[in-house]
mmCIF file with all atom_site columns, C-alpha atoms in Angstrom:
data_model
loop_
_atom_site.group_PDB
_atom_site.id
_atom_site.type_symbol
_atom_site.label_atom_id
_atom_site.label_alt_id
_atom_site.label_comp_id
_atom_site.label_asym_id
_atom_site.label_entity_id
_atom_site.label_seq_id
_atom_site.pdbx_PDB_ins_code
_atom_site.Cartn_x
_atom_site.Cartn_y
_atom_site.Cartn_z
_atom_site.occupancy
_atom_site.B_iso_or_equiv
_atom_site.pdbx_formal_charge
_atom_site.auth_seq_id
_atom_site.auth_comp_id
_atom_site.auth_asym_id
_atom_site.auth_atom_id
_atom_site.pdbx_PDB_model_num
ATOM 1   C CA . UNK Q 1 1   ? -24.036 -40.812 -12.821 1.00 68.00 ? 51  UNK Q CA 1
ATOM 2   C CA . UNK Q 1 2   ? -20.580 -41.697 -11.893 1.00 92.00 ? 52  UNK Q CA 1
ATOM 3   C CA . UNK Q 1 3   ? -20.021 -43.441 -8.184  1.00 94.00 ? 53  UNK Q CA 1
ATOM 4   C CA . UNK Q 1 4   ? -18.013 -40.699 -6.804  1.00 93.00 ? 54  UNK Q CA 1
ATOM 5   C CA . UNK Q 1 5   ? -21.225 -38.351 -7.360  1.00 95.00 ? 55  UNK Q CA 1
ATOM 6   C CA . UNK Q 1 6   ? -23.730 -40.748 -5.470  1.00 96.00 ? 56  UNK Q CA 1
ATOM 7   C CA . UNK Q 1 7   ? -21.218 -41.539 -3.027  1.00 95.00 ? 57  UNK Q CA 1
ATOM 8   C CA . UNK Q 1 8   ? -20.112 -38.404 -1.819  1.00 96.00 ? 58  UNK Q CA 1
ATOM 9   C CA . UNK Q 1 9   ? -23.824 -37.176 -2.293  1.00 97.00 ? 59  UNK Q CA 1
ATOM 10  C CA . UNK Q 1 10  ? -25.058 -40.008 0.088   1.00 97.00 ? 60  UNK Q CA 1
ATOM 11  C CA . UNK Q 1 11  ? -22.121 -39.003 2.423   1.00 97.00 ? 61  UNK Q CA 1
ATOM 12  C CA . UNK Q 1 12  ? -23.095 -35.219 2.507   1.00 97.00 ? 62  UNK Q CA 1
ATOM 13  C CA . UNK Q 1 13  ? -26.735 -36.001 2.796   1.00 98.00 ? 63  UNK Q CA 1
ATOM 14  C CA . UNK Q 1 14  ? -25.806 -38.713 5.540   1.00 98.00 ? 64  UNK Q CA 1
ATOM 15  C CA . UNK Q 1 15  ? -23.434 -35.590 7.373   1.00 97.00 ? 65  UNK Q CA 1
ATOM 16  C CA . UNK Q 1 16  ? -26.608 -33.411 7.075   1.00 97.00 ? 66  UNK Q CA 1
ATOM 17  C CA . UNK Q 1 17  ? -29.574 -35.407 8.918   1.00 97.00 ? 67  UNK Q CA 1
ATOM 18  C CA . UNK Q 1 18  ? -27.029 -36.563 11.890  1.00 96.00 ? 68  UNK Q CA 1
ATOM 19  C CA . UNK Q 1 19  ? -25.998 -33.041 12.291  1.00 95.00 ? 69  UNK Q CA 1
ATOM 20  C CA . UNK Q 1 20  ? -29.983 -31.499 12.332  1.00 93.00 ? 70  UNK Q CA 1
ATOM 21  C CA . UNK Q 1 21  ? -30.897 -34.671 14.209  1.00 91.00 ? 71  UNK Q CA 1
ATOM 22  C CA . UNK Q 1 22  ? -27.932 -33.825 16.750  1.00 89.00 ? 72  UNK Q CA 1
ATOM 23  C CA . UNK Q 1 23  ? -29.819 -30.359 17.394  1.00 83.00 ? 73  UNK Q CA 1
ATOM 24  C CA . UNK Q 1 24  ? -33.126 -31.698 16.061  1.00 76.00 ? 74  UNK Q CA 1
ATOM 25  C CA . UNK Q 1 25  ? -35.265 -29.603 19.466  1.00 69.00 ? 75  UNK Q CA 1
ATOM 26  C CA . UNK Q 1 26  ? -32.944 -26.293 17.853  1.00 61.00 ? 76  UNK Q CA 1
ATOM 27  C CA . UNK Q 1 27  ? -33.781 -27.008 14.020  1.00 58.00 ? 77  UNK Q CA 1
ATOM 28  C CA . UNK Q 1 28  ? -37.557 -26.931 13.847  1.00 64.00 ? 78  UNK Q CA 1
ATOM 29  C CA . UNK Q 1 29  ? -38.697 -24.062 15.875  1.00 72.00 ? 79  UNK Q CA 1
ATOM 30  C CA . UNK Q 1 30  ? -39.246 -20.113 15.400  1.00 74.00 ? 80  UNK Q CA 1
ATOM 31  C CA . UNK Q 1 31  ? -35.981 -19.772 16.748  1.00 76.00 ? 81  UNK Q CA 1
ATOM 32  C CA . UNK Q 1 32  ? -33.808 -22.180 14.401  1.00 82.00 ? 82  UNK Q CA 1
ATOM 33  C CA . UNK Q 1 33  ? -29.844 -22.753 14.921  1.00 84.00 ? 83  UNK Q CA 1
ATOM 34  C CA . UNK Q 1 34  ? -29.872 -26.098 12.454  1.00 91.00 ? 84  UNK Q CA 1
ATOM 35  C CA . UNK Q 1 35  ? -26.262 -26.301 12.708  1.00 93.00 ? 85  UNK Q CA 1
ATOM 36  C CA . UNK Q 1 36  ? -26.449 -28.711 9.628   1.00 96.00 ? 86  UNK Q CA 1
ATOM 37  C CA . UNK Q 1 37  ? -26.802 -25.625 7.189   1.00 96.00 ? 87  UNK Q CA 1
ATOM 38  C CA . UNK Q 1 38  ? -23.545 -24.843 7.708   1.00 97.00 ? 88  UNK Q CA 1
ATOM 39  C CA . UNK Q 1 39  ? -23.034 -27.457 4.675   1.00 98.00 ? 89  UNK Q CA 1
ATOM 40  C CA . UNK Q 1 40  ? -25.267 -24.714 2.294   1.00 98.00 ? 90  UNK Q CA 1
ATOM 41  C CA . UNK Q 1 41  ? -21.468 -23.419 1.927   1.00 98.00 ? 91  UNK Q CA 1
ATOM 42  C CA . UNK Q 1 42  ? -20.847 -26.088 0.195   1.00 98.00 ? 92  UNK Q CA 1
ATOM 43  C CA . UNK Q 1 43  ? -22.024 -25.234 -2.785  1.00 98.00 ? 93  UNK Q CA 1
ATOM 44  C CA . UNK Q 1 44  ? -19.463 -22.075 -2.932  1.00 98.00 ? 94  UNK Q CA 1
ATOM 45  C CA . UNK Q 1 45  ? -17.058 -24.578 -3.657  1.00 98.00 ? 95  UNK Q CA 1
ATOM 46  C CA . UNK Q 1 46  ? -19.237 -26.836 -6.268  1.00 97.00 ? 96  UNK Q CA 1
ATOM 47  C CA . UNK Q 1 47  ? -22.546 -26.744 -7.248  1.00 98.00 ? 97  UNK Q CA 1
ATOM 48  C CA . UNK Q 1 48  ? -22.769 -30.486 -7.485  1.00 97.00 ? 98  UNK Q CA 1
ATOM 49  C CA . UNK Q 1 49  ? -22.693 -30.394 -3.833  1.00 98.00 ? 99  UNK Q CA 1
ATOM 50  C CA . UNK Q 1 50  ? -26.289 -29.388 -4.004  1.00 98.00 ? 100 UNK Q CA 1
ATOM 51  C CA . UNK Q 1 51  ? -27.498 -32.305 -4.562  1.00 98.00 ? 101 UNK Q CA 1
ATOM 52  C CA . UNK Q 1 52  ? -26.604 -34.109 -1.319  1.00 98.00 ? 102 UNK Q CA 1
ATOM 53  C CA . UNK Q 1 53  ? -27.777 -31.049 0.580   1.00 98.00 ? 103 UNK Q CA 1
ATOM 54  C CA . UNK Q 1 54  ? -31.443 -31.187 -0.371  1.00 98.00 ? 104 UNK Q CA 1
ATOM 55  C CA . UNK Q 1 55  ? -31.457 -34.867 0.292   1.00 98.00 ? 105 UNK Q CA 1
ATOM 56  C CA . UNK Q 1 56  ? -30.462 -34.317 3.150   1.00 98.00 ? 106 UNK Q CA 1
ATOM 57  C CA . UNK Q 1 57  ? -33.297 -31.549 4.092   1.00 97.00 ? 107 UNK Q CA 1
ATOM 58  C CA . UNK Q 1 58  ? -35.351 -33.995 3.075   1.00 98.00 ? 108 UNK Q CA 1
ATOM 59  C CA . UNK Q 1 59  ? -34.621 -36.957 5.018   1.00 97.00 ? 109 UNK Q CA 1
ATOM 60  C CA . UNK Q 1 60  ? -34.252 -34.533 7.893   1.00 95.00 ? 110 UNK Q CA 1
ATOM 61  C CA . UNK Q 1 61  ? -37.575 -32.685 7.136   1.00 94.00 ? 111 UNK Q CA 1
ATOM 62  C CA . UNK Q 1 62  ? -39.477 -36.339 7.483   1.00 94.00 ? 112 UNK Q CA 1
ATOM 63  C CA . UNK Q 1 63  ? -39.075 -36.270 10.924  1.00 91.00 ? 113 UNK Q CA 1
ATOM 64  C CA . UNK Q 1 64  ? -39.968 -32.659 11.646  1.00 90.00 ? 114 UNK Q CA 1
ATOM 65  C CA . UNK Q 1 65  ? -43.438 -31.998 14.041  1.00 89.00 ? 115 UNK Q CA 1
ATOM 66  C CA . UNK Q 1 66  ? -44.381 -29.668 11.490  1.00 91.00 ? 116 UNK Q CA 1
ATOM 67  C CA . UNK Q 1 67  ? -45.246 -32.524 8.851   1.00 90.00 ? 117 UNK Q CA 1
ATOM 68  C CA . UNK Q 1 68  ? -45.350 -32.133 5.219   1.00 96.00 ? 118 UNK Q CA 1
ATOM 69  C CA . UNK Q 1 69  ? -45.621 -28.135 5.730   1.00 95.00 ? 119 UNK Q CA 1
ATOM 70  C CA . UNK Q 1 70  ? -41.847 -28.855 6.548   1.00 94.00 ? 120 UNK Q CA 1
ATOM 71  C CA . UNK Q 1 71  ? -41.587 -31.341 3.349   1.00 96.00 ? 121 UNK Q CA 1
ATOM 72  C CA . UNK Q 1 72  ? -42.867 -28.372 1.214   1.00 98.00 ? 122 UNK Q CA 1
ATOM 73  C CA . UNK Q 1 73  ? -41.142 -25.116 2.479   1.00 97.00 ? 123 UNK Q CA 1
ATOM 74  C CA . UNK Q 1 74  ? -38.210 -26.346 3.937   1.00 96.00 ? 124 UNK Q CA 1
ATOM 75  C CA . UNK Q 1 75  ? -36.738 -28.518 0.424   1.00 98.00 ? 125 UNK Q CA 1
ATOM 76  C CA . UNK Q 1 76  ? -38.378 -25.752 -1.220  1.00 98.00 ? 126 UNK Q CA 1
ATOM 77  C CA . UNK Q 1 77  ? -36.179 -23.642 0.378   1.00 98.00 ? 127 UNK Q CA 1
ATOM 78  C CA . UNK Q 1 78  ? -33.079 -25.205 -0.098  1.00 98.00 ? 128 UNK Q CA 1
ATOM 79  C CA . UNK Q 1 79  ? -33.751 -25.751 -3.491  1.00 98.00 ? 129 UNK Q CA 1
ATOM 80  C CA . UNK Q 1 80  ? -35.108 -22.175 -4.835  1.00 98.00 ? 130 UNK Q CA 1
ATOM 81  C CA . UNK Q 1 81  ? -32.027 -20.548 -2.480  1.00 98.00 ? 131 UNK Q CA 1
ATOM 82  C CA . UNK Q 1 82  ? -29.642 -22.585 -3.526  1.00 98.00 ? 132 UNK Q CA 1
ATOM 83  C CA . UNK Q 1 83  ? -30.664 -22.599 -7.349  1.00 98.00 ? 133 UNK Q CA 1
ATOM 84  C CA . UNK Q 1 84  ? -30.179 -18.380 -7.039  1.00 98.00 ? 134 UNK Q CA 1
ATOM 85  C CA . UNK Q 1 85  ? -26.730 -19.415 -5.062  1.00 98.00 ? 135 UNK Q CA 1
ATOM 86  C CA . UNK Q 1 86  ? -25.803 -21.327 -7.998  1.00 98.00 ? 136 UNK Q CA 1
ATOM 87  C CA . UNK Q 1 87  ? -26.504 -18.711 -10.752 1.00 98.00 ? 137 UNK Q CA 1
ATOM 88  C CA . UNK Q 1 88  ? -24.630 -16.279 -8.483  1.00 98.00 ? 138 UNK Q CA 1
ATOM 89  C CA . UNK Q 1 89  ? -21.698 -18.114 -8.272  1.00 98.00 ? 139 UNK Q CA 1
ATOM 90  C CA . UNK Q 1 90  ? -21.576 -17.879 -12.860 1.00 98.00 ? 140 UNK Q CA 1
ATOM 91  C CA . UNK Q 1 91  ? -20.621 -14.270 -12.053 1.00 98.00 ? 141 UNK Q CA 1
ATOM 92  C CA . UNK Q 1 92  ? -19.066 -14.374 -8.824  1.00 98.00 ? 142 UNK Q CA 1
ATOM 93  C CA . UNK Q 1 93  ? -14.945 -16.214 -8.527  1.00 97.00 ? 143 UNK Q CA 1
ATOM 94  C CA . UNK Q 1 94  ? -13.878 -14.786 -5.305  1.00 98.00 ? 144 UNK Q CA 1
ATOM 95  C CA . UNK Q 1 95  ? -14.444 -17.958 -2.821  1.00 98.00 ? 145 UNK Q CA 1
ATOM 96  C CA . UNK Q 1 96  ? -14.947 -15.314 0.167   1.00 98.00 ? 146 UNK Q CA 1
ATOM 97  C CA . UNK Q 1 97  ? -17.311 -13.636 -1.637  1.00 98.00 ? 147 UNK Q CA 1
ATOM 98  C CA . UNK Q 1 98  ? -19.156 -16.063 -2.781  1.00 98.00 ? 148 UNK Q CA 1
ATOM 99  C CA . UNK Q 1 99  ? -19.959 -17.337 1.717   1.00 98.00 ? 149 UNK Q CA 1
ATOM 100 C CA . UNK Q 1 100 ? -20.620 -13.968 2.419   1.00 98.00 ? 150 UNK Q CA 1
ATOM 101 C CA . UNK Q 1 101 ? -23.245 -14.010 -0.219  1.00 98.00 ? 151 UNK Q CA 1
ATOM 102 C CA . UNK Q 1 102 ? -24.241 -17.119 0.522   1.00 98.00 ? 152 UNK Q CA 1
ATOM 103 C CA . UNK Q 1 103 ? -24.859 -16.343 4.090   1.00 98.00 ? 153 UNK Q CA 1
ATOM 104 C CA . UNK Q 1 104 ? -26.963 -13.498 3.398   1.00 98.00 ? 154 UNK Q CA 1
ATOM 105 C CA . UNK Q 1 105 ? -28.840 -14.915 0.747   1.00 98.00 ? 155 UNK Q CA 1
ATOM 106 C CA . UNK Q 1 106 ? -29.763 -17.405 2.937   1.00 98.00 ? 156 UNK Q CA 1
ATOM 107 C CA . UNK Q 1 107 ? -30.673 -15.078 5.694   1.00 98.00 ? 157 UNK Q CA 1
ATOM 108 C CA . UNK Q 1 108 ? -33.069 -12.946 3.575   1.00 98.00 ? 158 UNK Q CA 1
ATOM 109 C CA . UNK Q 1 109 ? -34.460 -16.328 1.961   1.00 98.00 ? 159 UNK Q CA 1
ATOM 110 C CA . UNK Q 1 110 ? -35.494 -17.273 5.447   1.00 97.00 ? 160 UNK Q CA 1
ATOM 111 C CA . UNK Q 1 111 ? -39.006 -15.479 4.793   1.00 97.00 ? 161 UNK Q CA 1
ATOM 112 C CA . UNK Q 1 112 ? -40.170 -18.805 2.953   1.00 98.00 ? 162 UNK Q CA 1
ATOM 113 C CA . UNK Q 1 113 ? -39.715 -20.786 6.638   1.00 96.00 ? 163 UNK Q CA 1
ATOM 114 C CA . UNK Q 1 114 ? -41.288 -17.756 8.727   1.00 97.00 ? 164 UNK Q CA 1
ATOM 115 C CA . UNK Q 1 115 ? -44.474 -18.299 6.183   1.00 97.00 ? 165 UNK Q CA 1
ATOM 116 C CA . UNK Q 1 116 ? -44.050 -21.857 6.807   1.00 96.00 ? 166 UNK Q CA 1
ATOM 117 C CA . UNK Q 1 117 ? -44.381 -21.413 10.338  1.00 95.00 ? 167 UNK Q CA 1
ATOM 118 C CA . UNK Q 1 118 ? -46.714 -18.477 9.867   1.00 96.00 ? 168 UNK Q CA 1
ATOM 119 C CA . UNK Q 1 119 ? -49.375 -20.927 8.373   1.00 96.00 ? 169 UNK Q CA 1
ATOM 120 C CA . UNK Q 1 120 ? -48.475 -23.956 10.152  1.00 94.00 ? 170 UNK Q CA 1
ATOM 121 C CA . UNK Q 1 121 ? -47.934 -23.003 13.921  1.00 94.00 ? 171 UNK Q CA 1
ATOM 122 C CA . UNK Q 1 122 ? -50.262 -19.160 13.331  1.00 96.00 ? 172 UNK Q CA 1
ATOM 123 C CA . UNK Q 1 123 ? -46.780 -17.562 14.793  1.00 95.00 ? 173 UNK Q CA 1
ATOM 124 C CA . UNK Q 1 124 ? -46.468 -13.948 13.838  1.00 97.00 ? 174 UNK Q CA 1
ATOM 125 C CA . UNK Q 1 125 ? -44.564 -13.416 10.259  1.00 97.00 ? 175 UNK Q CA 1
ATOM 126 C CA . UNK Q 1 126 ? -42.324 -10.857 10.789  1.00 97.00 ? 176 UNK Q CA 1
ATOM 127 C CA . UNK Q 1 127 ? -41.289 -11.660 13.964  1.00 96.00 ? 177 UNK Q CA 1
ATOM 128 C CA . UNK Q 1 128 ? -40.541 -14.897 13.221  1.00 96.00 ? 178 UNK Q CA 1
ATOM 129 C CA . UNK Q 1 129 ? -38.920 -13.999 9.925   1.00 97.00 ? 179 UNK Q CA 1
ATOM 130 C CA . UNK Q 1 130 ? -36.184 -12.107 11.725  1.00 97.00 ? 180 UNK Q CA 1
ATOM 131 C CA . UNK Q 1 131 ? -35.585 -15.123 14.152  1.00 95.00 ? 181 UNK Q CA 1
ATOM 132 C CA . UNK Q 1 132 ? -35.257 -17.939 12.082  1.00 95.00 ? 182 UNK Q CA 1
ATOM 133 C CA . UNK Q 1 133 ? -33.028 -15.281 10.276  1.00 97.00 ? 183 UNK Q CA 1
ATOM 134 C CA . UNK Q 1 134 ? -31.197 -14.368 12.756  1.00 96.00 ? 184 UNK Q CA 1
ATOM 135 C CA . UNK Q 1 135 ? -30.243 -18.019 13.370  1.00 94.00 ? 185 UNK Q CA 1
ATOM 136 C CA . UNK Q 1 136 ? -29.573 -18.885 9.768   1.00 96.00 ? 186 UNK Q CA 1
ATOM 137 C CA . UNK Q 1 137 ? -27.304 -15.694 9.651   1.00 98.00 ? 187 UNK Q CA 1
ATOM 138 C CA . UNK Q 1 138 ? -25.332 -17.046 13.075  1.00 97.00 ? 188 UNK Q CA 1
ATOM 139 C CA . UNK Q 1 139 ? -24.753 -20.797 11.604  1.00 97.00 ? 189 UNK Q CA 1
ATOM 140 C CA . UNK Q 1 140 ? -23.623 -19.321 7.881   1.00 98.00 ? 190 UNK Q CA 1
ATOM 141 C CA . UNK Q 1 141 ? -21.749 -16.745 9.707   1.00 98.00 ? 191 UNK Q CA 1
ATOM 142 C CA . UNK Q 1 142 ? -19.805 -19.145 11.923  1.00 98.00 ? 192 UNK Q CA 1
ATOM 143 C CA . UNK Q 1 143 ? -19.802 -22.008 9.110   1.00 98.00 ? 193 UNK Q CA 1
ATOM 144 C CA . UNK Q 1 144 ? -17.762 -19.766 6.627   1.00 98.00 ? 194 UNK Q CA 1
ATOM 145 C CA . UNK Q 1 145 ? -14.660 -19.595 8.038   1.00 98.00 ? 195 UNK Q CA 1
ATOM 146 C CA . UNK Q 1 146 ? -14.691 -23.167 9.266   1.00 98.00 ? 196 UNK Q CA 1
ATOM 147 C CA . UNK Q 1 147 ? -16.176 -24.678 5.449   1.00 98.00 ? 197 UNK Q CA 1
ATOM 148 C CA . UNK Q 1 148 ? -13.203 -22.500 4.461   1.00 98.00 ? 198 UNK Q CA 1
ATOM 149 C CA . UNK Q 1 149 ? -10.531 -23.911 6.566   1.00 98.00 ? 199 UNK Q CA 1
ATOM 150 C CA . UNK Q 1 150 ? -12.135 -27.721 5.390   1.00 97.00 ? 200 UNK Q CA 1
ATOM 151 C CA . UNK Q 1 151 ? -11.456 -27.259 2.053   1.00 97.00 ? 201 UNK Q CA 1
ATOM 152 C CA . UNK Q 1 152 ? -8.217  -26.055 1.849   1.00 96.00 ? 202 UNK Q CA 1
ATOM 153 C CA . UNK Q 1 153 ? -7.381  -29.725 3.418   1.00 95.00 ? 203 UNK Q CA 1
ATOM 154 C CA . UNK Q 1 154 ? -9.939  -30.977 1.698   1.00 94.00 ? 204 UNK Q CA 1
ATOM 155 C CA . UNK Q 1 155 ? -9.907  -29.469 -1.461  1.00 94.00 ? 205 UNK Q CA 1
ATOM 156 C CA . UNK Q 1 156 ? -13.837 -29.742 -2.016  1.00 95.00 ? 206 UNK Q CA 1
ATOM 157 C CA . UNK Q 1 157 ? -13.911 -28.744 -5.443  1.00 91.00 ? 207 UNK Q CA 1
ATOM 158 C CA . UNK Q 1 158 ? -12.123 -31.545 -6.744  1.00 88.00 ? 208 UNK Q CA 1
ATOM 159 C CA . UNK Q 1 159 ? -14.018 -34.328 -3.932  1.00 84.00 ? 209 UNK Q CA 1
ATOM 160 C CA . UNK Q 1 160 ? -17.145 -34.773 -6.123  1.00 82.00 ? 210 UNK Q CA 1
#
């Protein structure tokens, strides 16, 4: 692995706990606005950014109340949602297109953390479902635009 890859993963992972640990009472609840997700968009630019995301779920998810429950669903998560992101993106060019589907992937996808919190905290699954969806939805939906803005000064693509 070259330097600039672990670097700039450690960096986005780094980015990601201090942001979920800045809203950590928002990010771990049946209503969820983990601000930190915003980086999921990431990956619209380059799938390599992927990597650094689910590290950082991780180290975030270690200090959720919910335990490994969190360890297991929420990485899980990330991982199947942004694997299907990934494959997406093979057909998909159109950089707007690709955060809009993005955001609502993750919004459907959100079912795995309302079974999560179905089995861990006995909240109702549907109704929880369309919460912690409706706060995924609001952080991708605000994120898009501003992940967009980021990388035309930033040119993400070409970072890692």
């Amino acid at each position: 692995m070259k330097v600039k890859f672990l670097a700039t993963s450690g960096i986005i992972a780094a980015l990601y706990i201090a942001v979920t640990m800045l809203v950590a009472p928002f990010g771990f609840t049946e209503v969820q606005f983990r601000v930190s997700e915003m980086f999921n968009h990431l990956v619209a630019f380059n799938p390599r950014f992927a990597v650094g995301i689910i590290i950082g779920v991780f180290i975030s998810n270690l200090f959720s109340p919910l335990g490994v429950y969190d360890l297991v669903f929420g990485v899980g998560h990330s991982v199947i949602t942004l694997s299907l992101f990934i494959l997406i993106c093979k057909f998909v060019k159109n950089i707007w297109a690709r955060l809009i589907i993005n955001t609502l992937l993750f919004t459907c996808t959100m079912f795995i953390i309302a079974f999560e919190l179905n089995l861990a905290l006995e909240l109702p699954f549907l109704w929880t479902w369309l919460t912690v969806a409706v706060g995924e939805f609001v952080v991708l939906a605000v994120g898009a635009p501003i992940m967009y803005a980021l990388n035309k000064r930033l040119n993400f693509k070409n970072l890692i």
